[in-house]
Tab-separated table of C-alpha atoms and ligand atoms in Angstrom:
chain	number	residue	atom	x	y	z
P	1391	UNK	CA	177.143	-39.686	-1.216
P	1392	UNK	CA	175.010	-42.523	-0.613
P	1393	UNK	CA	175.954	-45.754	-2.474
P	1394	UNK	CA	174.393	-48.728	-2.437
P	1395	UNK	CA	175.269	-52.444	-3.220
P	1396	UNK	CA	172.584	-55.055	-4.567
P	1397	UNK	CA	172.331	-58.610	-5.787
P	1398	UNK	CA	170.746	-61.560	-5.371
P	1399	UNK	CA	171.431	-64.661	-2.731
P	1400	UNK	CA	174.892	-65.207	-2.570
P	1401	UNK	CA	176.147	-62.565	-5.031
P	1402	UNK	CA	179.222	-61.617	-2.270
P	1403	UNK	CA	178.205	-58.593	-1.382
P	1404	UNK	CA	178.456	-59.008	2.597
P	1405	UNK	CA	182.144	-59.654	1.709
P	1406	UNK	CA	182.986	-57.331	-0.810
P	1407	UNK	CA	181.976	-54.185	1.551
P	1408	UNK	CA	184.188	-54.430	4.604
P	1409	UNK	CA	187.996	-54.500	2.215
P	1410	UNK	CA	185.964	-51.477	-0.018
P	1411	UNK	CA	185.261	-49.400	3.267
P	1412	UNK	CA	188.929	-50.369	4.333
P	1413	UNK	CA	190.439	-49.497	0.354
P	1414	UNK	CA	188.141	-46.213	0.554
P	1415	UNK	CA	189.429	-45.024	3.698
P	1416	UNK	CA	192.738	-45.401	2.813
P	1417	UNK	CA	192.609	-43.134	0.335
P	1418	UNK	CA	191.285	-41.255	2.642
P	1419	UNK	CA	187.532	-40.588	2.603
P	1420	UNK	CA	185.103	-40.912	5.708
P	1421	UNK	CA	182.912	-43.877	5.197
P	1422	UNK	CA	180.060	-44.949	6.872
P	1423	UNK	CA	179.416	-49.019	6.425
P	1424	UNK	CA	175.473	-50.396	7.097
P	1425	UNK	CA	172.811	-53.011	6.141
P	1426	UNK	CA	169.862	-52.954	5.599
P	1427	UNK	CA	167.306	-54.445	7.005
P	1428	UNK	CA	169.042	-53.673	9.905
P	1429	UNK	CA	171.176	-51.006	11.078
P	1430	UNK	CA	169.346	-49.772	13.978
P	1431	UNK	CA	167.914	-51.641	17.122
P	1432	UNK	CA	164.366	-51.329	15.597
P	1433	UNK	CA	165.248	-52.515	12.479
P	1434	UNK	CA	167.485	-55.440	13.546
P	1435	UNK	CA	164.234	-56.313	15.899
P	1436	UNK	CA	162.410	-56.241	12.810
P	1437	UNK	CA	164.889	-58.608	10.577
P	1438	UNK	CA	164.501	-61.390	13.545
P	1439	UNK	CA	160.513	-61.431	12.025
P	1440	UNK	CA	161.088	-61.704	8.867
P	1441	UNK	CA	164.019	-63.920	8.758
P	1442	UNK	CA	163.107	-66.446	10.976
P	1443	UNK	CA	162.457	-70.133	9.724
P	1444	UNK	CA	159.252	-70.074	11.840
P	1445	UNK	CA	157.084	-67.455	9.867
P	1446	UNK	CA	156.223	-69.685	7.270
P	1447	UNK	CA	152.592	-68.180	7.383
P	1448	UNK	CA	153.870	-64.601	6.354
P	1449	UNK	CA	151.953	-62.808	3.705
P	1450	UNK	CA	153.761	-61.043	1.158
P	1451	UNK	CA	152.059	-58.155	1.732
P	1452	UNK	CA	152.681	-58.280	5.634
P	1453	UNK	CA	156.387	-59.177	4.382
P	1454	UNK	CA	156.826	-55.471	2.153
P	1455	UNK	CA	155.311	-53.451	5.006
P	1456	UNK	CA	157.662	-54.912	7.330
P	1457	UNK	CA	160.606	-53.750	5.623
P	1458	UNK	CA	159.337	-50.807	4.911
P	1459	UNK	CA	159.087	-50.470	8.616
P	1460	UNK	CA	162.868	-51.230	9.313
P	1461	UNK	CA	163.394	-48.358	6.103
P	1462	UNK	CA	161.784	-45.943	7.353
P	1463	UNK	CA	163.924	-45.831	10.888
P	1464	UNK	CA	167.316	-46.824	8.998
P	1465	UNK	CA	166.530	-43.650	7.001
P	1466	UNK	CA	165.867	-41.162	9.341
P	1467	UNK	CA	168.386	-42.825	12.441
P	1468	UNK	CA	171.472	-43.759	10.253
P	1469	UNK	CA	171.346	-42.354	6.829
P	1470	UNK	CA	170.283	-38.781	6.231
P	1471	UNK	CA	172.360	-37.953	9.705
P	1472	UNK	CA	175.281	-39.467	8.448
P	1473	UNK	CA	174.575	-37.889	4.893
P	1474	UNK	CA	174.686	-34.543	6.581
P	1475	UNK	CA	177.831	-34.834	7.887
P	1476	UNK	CA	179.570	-35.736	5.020
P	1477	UNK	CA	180.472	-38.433	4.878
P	1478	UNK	CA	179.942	-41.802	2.220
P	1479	UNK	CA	177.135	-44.047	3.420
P	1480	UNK	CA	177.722	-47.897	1.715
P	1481	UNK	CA	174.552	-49.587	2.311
P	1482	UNK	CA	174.709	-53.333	1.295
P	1483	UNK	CA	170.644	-53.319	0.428
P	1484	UNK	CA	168.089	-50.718	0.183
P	1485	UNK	CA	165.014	-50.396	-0.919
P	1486	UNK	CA	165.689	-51.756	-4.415
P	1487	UNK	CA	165.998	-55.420	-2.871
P	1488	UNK	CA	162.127	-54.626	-1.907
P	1489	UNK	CA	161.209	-53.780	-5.680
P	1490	UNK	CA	163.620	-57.210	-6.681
P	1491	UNK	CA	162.136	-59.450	-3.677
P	1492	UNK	CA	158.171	-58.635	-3.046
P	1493	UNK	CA	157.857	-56.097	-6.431
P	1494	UNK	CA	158.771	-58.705	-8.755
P	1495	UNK	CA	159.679	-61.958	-6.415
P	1496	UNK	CA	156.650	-62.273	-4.825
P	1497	UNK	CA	154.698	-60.367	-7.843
P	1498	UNK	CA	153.177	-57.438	-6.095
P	1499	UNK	CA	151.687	-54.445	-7.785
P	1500	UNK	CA	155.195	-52.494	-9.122
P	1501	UNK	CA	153.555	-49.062	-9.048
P	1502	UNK	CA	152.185	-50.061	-4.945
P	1503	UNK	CA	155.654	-51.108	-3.967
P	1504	UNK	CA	157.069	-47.566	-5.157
P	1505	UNK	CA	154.462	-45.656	-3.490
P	1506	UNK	CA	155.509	-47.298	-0.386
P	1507	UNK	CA	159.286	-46.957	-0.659
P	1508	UNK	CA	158.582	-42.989	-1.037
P	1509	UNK	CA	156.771	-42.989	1.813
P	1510	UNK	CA	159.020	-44.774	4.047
P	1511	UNK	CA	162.503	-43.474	2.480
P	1512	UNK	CA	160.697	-39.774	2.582
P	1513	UNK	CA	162.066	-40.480	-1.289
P	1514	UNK	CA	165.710	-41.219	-0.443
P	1515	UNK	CA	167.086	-42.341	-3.337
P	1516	UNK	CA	171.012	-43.362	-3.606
P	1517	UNK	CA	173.491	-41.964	-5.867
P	1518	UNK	CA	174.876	-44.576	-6.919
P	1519	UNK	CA	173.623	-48.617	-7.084
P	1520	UNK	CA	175.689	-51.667	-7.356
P	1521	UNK	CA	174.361	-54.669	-8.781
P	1522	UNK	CA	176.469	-57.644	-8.138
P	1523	UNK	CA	174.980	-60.076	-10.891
P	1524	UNK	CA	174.938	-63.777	-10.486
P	1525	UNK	CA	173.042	-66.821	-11.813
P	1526	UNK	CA	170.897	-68.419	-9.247
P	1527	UNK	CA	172.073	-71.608	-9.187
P	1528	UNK	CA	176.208	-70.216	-8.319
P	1529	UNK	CA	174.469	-67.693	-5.717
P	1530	UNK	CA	172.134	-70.491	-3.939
P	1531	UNK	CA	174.807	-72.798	-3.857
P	1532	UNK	CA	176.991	-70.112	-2.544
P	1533	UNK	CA	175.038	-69.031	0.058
P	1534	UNK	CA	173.912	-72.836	1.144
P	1535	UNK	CA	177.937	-73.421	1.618
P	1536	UNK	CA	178.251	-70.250	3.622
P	1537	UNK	CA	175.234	-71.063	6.086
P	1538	UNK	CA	173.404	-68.081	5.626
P	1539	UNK	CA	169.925	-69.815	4.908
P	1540	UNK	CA	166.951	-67.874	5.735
P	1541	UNK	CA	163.564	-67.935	5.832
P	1542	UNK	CA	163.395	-65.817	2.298
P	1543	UNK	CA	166.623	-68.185	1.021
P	1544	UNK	CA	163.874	-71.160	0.999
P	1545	UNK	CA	162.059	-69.566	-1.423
P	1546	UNK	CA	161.649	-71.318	-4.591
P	1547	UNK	CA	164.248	-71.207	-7.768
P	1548	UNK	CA	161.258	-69.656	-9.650
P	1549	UNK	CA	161.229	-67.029	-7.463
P	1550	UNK	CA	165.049	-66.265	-7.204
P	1551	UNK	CA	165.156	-66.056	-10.645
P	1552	UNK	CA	162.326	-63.454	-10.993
P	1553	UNK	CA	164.243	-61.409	-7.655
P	1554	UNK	CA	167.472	-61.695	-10.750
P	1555	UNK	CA	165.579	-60.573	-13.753
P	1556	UNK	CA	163.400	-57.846	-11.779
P	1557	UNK	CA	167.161	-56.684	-11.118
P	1558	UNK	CA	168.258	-57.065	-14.767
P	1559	UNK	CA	165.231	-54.811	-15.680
P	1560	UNK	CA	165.866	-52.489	-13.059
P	1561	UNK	CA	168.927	-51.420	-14.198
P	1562	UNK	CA	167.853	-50.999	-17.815
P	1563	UNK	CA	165.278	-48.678	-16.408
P	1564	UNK	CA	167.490	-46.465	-14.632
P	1565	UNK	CA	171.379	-46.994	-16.380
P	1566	UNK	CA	172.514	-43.209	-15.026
P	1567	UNK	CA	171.860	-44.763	-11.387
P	1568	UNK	CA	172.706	-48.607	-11.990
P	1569	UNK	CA	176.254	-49.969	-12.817
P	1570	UNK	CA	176.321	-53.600	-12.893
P	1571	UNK	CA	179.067	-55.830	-12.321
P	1572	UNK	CA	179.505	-59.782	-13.217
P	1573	UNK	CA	179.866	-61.167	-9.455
P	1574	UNK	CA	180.288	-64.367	-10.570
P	1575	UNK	CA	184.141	-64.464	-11.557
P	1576	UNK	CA	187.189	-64.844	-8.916
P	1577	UNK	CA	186.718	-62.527	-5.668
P	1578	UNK	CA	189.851	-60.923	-6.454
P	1579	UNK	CA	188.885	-59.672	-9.560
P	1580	UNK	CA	185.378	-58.536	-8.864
P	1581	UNK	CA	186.830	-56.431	-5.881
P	1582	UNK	CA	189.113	-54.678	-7.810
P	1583	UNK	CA	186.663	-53.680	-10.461
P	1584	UNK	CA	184.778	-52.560	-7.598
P	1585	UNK	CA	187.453	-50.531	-5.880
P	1586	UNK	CA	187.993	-48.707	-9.215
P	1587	UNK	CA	184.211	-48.032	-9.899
P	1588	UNK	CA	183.746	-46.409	-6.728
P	1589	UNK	CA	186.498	-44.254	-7.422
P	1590	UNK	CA	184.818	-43.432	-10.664
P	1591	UNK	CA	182.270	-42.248	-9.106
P	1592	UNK	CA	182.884	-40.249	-6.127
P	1593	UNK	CA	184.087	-36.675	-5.936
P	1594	UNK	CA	187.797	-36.673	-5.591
P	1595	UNK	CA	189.130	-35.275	-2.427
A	2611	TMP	P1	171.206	-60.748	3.004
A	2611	TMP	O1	171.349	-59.339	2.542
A	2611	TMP	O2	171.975	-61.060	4.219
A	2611	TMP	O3	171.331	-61.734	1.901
A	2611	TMP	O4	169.731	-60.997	3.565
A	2611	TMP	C1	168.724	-60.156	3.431
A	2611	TMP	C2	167.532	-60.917	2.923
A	2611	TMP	O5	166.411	-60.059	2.953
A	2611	TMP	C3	167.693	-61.345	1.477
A	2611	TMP	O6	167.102	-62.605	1.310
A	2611	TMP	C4	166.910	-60.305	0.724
A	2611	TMP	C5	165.841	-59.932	1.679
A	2611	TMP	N1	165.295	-58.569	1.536
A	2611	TMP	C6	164.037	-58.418	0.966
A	2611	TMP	O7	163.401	-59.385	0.584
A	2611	TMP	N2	163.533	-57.158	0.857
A	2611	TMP	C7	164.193	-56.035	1.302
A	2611	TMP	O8	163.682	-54.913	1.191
A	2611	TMP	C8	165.505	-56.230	1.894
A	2611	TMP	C9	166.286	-55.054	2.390
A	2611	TMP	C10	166.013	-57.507	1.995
């Protein structure tokens, strides 16, 4: 199964996934944690360019291709291999965070974005998606406290805020792929709706 957990800044997914992996393999199942837009050497190599404070000049366009890039050897050098050994891949982003971020952040062409995340995915598409919903203003703040900022962090409010709603819309598009979860109350209480979800969803052993 290949599961995958999305949000905008500061929504808590980096923390959420390392006590699910931990509550999932307790009960048992094989689980394979990763990121995205790294993962792999290449892609890692790849996440230096685009988050770095000093690309200001970056073109959107330059910006989608690159992490298309980083996809495209994620997919092929982590994910289907681990896929076809069984086991439960939890990615914390995929290529939904490209439709969210340059589809509707930046306002590229919708339909142009797709083709590309077909081509570089060779049309990998999870089983399951998390979105961990917050407001912009909690998930900035959030993610200013944690000292996380990146280059794609400095982005304006405007454009968080269309990254949220191109979310929102995303899962009313697809609800049999999409659950989404309110990330902005206690940890504690988001985890556990999280651990339970999960087991919702995956094939008991
Ligand atoms: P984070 O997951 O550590 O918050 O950082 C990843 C950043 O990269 C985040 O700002 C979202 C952004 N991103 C995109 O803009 N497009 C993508 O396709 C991916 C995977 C991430």
């Amino acid at each position: 199964m290949f599961i995958t957990f999305e949000g905008p800044e500061g929504s808590g997914k980096t923390s959420h996934i390392p006590s699910l992996v931990e509550f999932l393999r307790e009960k048992g199942y094989t689980v394979f944690p990763t990121r995205e837009p790294g993962g792999t050497s290449i892609g890692e190599q790849i996440r230096e360019v685009l988050h770095s404070l000093k690309n200001t000049e970056m073109h959107a366009r330059t910006e989608t291709l690159l992490y298309q890039a980083a996809r495209a050897q994620f997919v092929e050098q982590v994910i289907r291999p681990r896929l076809a050994l069984g086991e439960i891949v939890l990615s914390d982003r995929y290529a939904d965070s490209t439709l969210a971020y340059q589809g509707y952040g930046h306002q590229q062409d919708l339909e142009q974005v797709r083709a590309l995340i077909k081509y570089a995915t060779g049309s990998l598409v999870p089983n399951l998606t998390i979105l961990l919903d917050v407001d912009v203003e909690t998930g900035l703040k959030r993610k200013k406290k944690a000292d996380e900022w990146n280059r794609l962090d400095a982005y304006t409010v405007e454009f968080h805020q269309r990254v949220r709603n191109g979310y929102l819309e995303m899962v009313k598009q697809e609800p049999g792929r999409w659950v989404l979860v309110d990330a902005g109350r206690k940890w504690e209480e988001v985890q556990k709706e999280l651990g339970s979800l999960l087991l919702e969803h995956i094939p008991k052993l």
